[in-house]
PDB file of C-alpha atoms in Angstrom:
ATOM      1  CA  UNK V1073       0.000   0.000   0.000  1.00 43.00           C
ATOM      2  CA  UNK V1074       1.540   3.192  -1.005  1.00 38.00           C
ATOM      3  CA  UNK V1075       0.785   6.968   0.383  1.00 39.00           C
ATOM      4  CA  UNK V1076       0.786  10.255  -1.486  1.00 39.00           C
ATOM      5  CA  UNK V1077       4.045  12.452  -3.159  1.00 40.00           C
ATOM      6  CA  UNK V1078       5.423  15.224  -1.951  1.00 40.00           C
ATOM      7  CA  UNK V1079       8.419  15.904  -0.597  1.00 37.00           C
ATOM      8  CA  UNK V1080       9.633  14.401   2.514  1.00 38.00           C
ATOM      9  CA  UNK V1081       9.887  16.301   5.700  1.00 39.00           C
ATOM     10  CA  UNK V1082      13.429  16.541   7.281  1.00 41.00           C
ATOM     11  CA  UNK V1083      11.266  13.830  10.026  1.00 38.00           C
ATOM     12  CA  UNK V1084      10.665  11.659   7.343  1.00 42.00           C
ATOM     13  CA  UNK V1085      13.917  11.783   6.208  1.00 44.00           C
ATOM     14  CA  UNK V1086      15.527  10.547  10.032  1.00 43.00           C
ATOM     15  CA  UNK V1087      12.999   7.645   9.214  1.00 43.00           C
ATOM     16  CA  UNK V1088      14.165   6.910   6.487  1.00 46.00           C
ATOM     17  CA  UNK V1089      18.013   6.984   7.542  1.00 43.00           C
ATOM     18  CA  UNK V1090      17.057   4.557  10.210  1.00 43.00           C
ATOM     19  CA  UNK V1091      15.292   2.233   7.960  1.00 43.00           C
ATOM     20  CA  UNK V1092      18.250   2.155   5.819  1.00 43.00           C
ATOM     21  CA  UNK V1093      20.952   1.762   8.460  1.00 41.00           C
ATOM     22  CA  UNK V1094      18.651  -1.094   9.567  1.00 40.00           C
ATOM     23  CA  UNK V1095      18.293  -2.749   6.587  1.00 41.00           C
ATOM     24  CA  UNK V1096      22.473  -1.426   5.523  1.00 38.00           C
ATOM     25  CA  UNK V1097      23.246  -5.059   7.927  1.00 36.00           C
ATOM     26  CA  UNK V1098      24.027  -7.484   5.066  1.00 33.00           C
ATOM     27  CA  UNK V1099      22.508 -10.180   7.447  1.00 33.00           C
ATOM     28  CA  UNK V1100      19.036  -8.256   7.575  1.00 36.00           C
ATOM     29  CA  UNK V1101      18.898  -7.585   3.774  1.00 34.00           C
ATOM     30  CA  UNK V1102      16.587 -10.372   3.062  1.00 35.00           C
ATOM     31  CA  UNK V1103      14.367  -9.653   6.163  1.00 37.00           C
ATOM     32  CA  UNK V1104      14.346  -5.868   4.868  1.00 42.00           C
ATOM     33  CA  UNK V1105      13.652  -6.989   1.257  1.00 38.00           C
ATOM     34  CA  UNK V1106      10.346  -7.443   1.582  1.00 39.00           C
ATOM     35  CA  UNK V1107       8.010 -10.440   0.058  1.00 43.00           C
ATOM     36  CA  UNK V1108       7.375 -12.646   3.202  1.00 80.00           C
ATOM     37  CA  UNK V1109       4.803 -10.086   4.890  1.00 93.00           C
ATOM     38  CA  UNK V1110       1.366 -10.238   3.348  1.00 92.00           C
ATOM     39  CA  UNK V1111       0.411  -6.632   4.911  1.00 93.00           C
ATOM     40  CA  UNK V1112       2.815  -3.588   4.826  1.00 92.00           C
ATOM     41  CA  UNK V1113       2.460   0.016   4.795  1.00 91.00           C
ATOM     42  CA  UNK V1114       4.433   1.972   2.560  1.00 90.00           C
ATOM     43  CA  UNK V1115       7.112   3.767   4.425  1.00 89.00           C
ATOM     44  CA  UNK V1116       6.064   7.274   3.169  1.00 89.00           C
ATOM     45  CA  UNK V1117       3.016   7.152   4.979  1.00 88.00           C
ATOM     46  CA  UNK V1118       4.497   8.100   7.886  1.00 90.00           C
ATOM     47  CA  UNK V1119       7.170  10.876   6.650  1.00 89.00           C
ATOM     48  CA  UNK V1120       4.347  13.296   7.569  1.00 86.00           C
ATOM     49  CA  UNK V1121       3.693  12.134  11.349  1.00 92.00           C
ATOM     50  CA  UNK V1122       5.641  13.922  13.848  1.00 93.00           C
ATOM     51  CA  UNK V1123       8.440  11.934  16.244  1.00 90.00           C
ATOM     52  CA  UNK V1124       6.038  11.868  18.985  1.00 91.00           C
ATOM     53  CA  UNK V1125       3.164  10.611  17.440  1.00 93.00           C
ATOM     54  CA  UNK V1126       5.237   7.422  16.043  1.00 92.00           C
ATOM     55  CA  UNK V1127       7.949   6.282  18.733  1.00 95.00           C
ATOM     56  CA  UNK V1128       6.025   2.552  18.731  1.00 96.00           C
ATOM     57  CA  UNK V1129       7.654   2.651  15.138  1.00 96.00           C
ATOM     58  CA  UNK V1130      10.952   3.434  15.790  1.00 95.00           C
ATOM     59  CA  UNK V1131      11.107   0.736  18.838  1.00 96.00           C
ATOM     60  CA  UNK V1132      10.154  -1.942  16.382  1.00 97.00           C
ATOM     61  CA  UNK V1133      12.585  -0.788  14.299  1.00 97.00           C
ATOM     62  CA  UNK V1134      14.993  -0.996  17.235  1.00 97.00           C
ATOM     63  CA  UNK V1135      13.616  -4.357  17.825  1.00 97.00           C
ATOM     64  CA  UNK V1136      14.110  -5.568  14.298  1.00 97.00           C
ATOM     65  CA  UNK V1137      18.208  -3.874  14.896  1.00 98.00           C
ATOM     66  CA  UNK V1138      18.354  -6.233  18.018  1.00 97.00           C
ATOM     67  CA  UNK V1139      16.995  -9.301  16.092  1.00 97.00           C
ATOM     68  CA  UNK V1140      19.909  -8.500  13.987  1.00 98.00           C
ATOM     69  CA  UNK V1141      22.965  -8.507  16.601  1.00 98.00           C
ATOM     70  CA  UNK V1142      21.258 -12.088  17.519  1.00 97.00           C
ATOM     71  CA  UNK V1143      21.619 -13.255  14.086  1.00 97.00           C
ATOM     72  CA  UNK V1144      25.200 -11.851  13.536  1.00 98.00           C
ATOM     73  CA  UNK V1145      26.273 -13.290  17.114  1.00 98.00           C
ATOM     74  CA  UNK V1146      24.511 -17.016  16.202  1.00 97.00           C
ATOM     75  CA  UNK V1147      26.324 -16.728  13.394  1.00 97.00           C
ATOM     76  CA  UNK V1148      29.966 -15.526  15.732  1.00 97.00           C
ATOM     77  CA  UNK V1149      29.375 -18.526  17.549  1.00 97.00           C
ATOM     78  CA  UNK V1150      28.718 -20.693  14.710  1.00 97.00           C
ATOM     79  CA  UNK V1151      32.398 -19.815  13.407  1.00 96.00           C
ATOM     80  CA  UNK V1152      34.033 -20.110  16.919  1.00 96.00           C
ATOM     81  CA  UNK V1153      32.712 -23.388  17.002  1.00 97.00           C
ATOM     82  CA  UNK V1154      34.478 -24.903  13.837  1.00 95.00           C
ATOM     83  CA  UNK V1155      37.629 -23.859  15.526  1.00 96.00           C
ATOM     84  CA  UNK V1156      36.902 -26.039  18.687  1.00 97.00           C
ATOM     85  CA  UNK V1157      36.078 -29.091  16.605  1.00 97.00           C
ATOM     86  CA  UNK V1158      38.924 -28.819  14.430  1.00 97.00           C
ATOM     87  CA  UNK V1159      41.316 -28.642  17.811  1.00 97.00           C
ATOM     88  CA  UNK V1160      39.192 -31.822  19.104  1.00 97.00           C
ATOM     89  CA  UNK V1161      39.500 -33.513  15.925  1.00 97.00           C
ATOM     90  CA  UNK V1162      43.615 -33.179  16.478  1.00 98.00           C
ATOM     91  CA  UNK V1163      43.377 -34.318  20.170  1.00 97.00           C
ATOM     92  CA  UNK V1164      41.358 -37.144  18.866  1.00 97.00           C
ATOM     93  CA  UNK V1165      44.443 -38.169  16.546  1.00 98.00           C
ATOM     94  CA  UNK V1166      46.800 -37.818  19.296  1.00 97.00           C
ATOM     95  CA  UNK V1167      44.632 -39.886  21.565  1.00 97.00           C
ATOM     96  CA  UNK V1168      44.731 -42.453  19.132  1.00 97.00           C
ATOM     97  CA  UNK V1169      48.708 -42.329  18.440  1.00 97.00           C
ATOM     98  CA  UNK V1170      48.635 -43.045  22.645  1.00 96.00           C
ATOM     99  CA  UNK V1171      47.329 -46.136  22.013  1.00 96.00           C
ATOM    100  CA  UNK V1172      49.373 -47.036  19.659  1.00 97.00           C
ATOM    101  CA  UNK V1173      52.608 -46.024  21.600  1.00 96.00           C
ATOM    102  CA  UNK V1174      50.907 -47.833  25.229  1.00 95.00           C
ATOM    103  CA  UNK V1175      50.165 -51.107  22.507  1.00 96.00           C
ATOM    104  CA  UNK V1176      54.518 -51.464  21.865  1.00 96.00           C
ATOM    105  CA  UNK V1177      55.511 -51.032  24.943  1.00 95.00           C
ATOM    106  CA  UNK V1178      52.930 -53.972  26.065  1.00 94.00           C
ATOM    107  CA  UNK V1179      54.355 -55.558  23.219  1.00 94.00           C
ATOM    108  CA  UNK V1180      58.315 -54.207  24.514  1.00 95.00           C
ATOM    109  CA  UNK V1181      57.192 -55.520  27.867  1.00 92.00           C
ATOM    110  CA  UNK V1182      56.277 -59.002  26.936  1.00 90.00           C
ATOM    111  CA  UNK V1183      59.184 -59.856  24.684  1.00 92.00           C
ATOM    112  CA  UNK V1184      61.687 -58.544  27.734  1.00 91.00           C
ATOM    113  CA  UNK V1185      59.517 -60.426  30.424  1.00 91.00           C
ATOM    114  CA  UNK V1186      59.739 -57.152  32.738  1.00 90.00           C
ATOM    115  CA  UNK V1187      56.750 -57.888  35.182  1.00 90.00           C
ATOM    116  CA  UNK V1188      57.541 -53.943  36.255  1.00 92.00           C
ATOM    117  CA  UNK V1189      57.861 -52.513  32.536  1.00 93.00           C
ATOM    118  CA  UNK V1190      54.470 -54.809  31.601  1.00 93.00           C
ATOM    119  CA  UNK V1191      52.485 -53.325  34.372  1.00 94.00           C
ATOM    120  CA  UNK V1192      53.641 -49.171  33.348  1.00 94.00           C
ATOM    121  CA  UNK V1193      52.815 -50.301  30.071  1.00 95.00           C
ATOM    122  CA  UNK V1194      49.574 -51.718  30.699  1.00 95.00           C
ATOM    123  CA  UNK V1195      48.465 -48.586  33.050  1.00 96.00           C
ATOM    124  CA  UNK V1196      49.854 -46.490  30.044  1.00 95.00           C
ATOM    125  CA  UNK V1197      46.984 -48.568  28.246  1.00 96.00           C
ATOM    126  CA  UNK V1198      44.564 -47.831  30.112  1.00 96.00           C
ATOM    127  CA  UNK V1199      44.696 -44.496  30.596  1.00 97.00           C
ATOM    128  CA  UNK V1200      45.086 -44.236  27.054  1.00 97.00           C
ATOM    129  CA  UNK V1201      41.816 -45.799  26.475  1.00 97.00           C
ATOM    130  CA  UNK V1202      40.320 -43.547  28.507  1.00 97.00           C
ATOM    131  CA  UNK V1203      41.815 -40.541  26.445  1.00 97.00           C
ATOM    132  CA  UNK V1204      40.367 -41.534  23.256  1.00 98.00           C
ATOM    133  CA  UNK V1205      36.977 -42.176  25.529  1.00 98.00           C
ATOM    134  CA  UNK V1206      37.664 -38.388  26.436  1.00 98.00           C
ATOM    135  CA  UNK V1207      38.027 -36.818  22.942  1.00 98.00           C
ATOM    136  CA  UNK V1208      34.715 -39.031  21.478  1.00 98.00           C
ATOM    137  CA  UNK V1209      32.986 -37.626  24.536  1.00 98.00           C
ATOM    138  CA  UNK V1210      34.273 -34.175  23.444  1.00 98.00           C
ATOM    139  CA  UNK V1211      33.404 -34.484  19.654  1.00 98.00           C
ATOM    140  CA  UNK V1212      30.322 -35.283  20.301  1.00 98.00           C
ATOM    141  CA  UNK V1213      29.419 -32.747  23.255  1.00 98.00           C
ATOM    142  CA  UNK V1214      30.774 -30.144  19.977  1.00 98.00           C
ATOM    143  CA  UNK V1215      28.462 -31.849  17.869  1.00 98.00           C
ATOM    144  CA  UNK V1216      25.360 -31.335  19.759  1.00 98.00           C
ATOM    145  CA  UNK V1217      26.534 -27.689  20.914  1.00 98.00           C
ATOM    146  CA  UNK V1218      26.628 -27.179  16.979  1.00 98.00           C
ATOM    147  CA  UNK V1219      23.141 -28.048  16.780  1.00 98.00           C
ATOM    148  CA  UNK V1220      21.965 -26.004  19.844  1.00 98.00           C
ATOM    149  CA  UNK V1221      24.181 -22.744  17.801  1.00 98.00           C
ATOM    150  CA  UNK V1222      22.062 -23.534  15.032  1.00 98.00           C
ATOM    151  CA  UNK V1223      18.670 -23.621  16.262  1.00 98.00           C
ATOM    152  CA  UNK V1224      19.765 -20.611  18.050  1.00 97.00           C
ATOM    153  CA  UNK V1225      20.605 -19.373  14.505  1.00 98.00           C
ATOM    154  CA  UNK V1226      16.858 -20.195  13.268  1.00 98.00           C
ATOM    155  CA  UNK V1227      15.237 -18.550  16.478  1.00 98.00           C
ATOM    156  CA  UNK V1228      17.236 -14.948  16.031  1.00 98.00           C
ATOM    157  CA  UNK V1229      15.698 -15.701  12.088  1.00 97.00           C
ATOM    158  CA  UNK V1230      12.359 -16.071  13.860  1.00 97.00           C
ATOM    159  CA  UNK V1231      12.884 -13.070  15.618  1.00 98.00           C
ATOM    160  CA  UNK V1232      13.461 -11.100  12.950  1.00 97.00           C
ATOM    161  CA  UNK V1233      10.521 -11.883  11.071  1.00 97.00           C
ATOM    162  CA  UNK V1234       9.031 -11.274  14.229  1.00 98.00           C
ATOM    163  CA  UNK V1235      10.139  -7.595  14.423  1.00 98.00           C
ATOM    164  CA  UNK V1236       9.354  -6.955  10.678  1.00 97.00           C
ATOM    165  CA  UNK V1237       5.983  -8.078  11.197  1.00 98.00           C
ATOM    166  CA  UNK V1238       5.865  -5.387  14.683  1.00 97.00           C
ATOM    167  CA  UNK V1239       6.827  -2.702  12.451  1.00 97.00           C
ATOM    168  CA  UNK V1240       4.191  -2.780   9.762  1.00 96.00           C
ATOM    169  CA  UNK V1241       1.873  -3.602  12.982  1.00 96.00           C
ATOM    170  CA  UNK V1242       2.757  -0.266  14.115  1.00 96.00           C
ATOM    171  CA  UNK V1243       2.845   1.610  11.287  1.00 95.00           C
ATOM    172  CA  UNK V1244      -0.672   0.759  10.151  1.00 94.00           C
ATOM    173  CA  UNK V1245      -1.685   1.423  14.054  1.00 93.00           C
ATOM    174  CA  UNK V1246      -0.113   5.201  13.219  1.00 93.00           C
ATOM    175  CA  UNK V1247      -2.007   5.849   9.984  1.00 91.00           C
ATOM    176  CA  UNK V1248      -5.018   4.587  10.925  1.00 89.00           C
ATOM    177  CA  UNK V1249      -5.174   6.719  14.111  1.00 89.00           C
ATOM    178  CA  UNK V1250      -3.817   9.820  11.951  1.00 88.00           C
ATOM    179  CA  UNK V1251      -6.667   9.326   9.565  1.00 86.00           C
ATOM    180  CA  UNK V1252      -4.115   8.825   6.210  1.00 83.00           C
ATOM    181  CA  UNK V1253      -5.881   8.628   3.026  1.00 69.00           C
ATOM    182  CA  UNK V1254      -3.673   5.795   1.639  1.00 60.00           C
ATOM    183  CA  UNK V1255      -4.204   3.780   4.599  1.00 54.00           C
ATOM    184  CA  UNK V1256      -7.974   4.494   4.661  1.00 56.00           C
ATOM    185  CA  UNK V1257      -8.678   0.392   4.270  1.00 77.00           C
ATOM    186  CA  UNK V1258      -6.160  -1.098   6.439  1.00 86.00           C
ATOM    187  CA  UNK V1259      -7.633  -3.498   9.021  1.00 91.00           C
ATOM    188  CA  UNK V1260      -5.779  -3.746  12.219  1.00 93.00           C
ATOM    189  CA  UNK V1261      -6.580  -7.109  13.026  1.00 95.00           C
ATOM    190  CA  UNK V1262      -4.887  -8.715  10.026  1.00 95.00           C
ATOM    191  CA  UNK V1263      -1.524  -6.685  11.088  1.00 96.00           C
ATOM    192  CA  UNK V1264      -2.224  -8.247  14.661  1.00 97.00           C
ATOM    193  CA  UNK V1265      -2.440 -12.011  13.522  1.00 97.00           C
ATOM    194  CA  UNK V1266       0.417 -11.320  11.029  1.00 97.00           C
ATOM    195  CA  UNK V1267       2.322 -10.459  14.421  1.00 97.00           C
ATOM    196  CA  UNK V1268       0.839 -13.251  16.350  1.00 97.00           C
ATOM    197  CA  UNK V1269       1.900 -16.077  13.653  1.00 96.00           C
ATOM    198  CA  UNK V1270       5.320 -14.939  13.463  1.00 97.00           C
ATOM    199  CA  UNK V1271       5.521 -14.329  17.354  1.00 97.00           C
ATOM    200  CA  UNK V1272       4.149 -17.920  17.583  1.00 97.00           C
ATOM    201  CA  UNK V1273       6.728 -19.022  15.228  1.00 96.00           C
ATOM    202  CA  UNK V1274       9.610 -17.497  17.481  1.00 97.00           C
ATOM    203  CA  UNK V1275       8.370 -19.044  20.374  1.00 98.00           C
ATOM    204  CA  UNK V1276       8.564 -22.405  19.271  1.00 98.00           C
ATOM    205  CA  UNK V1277      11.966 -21.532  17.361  1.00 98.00           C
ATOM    206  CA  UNK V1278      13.477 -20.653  21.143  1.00 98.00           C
ATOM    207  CA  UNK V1279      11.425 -23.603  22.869  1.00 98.00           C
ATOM    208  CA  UNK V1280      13.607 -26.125  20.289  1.00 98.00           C
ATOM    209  CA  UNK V1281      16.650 -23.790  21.184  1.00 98.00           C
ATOM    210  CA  UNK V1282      16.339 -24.536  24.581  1.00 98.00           C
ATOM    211  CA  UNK V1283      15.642 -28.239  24.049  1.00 98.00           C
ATOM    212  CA  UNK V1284      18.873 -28.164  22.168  1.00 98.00           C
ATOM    213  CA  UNK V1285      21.204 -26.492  24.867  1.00 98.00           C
ATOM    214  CA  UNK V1286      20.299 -28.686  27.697  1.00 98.00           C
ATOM    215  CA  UNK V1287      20.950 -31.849  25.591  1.00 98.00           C
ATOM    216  CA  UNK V1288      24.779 -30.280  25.012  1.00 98.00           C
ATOM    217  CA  UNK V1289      24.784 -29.004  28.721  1.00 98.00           C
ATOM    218  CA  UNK V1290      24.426 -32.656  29.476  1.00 98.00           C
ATOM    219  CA  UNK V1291      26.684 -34.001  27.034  1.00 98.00           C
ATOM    220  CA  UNK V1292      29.257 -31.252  28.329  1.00 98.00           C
ATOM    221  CA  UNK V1293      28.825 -32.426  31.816  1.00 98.00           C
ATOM    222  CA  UNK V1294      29.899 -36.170  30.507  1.00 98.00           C
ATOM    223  CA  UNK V1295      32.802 -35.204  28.502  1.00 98.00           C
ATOM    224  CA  UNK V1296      33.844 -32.935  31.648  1.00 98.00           C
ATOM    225  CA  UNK V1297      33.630 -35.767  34.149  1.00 98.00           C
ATOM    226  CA  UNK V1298      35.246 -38.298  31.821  1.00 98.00           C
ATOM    227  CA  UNK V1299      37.700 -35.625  31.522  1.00 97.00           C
ATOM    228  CA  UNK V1300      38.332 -35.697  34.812  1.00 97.00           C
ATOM    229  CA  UNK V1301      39.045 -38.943  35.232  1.00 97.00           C
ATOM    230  CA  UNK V1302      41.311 -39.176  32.727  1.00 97.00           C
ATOM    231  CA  UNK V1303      43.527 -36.410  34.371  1.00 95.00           C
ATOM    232  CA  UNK V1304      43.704 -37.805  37.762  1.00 95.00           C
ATOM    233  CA  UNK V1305      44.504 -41.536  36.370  1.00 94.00           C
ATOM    234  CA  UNK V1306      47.334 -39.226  33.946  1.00 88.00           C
ATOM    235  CA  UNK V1307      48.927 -37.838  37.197  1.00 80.00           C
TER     236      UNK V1307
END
């Protein structure tokens, strides 16, 4: 729905600088873009309303920024996260060479038929065991963390849409209390339920994101005790 010509007023123009550093975020482009939202109002219609009179716009614009940092920071995290695994994936491999190294000097052991050296060696076994028990625990704790990042990911998405559909809520709450001619037909309710479904959709987004975190903070808390272990059998 569009509203009338005219040049803007130096108001309109601050909205329109904050719409555009909104939407300037590469991450937000698509959310900005447009197409998802069945009902908008036209930005224009509210170049004529004074600061005062449309500061529930602006906060759902600040809203819709704040989505934004969520998505960038999921993201952050996501990134952060390949880094850990890659480290575990190298302690795995050195777990592994352990075993190998505790495996000859059972095998050193036997051939010299050094009850003292077979027993080190066979402690050395054991607690290499345990070390590759360690980094599998680790991997996977990573593995389930990467899921929880990424749900967390989808709800800062859900947010988003979230916010865009508060801001065309309160924009059409703005021009239909100012009385604008090109927003003469707008019903309020279907800008409400636009909001609801996409607050809905959020809500369940952050419900699964939550679902996902305490299955790593449990995983964690396995890895950490096996952990441990593993240092005080080490010495």
């Amino acid at each position: 729905m569009s509203g009338g010509g005219g040049k803007s007023s130096s108001l309109g123009r601050r909205r329109g600088l904050l719409l555009a550093l909104v939407c300037a975020a590469p991450l937000l482009a698509v959310a900005c873009g447009g197409g998802a939202l069945k009902y908008t109002v036209d930005d224009s219609t509210m170049d004529a309303v004074p600061a005062n009179e449309r500061a529930s716009v602006l906060a759902a614009y600040r809203d819709l920024e704040l989505a934004n940092d969520e998505r960038r920071q999921a993201d952050g995290r996501l990134e952060a996260l390949q880094h850990d695994a890659d480290v575990a994936n190298l302690e795995k491999q050195q777990a592994r060479l352990e075993i190998e190294k505790a495996i000859a000097e059972q095998e050193g052991a036997k051939a010299a038929r050094d009850d003292n050296q077979a027993n080190s060696a066979a402690h050395n076994k054991t607690v290499a065991d345990l070390g590759l028990k360690v980094s599998d625990a680790k991997l996977d704790w990573l593995d389930q963390k990467k899921d929880w990042f990424k749900q967390g990911r989808n709800a800062a998405e859900a947010h988003i849409e979230t916010a865009r559909a508060r801001v065309e809520l309160e924009k059409a709450k703005v021009a239909r209390r100012k009385g604008i001619k090109a927003a003469g037909d707008i019903e309020i309710s279907d800008y409400e339920n636009q909001w609801k479904s996409r607050s809905a959709d959020w809500d369940a987004e952050k419900k699964d994101s939550a679902s996902e975190e305490n299955d790593a903070k449990k995983k964690e808390g396995r890895w950490r005790n096996l952990d441990t272990q593993f240092r005080k059998m080490k010495g």
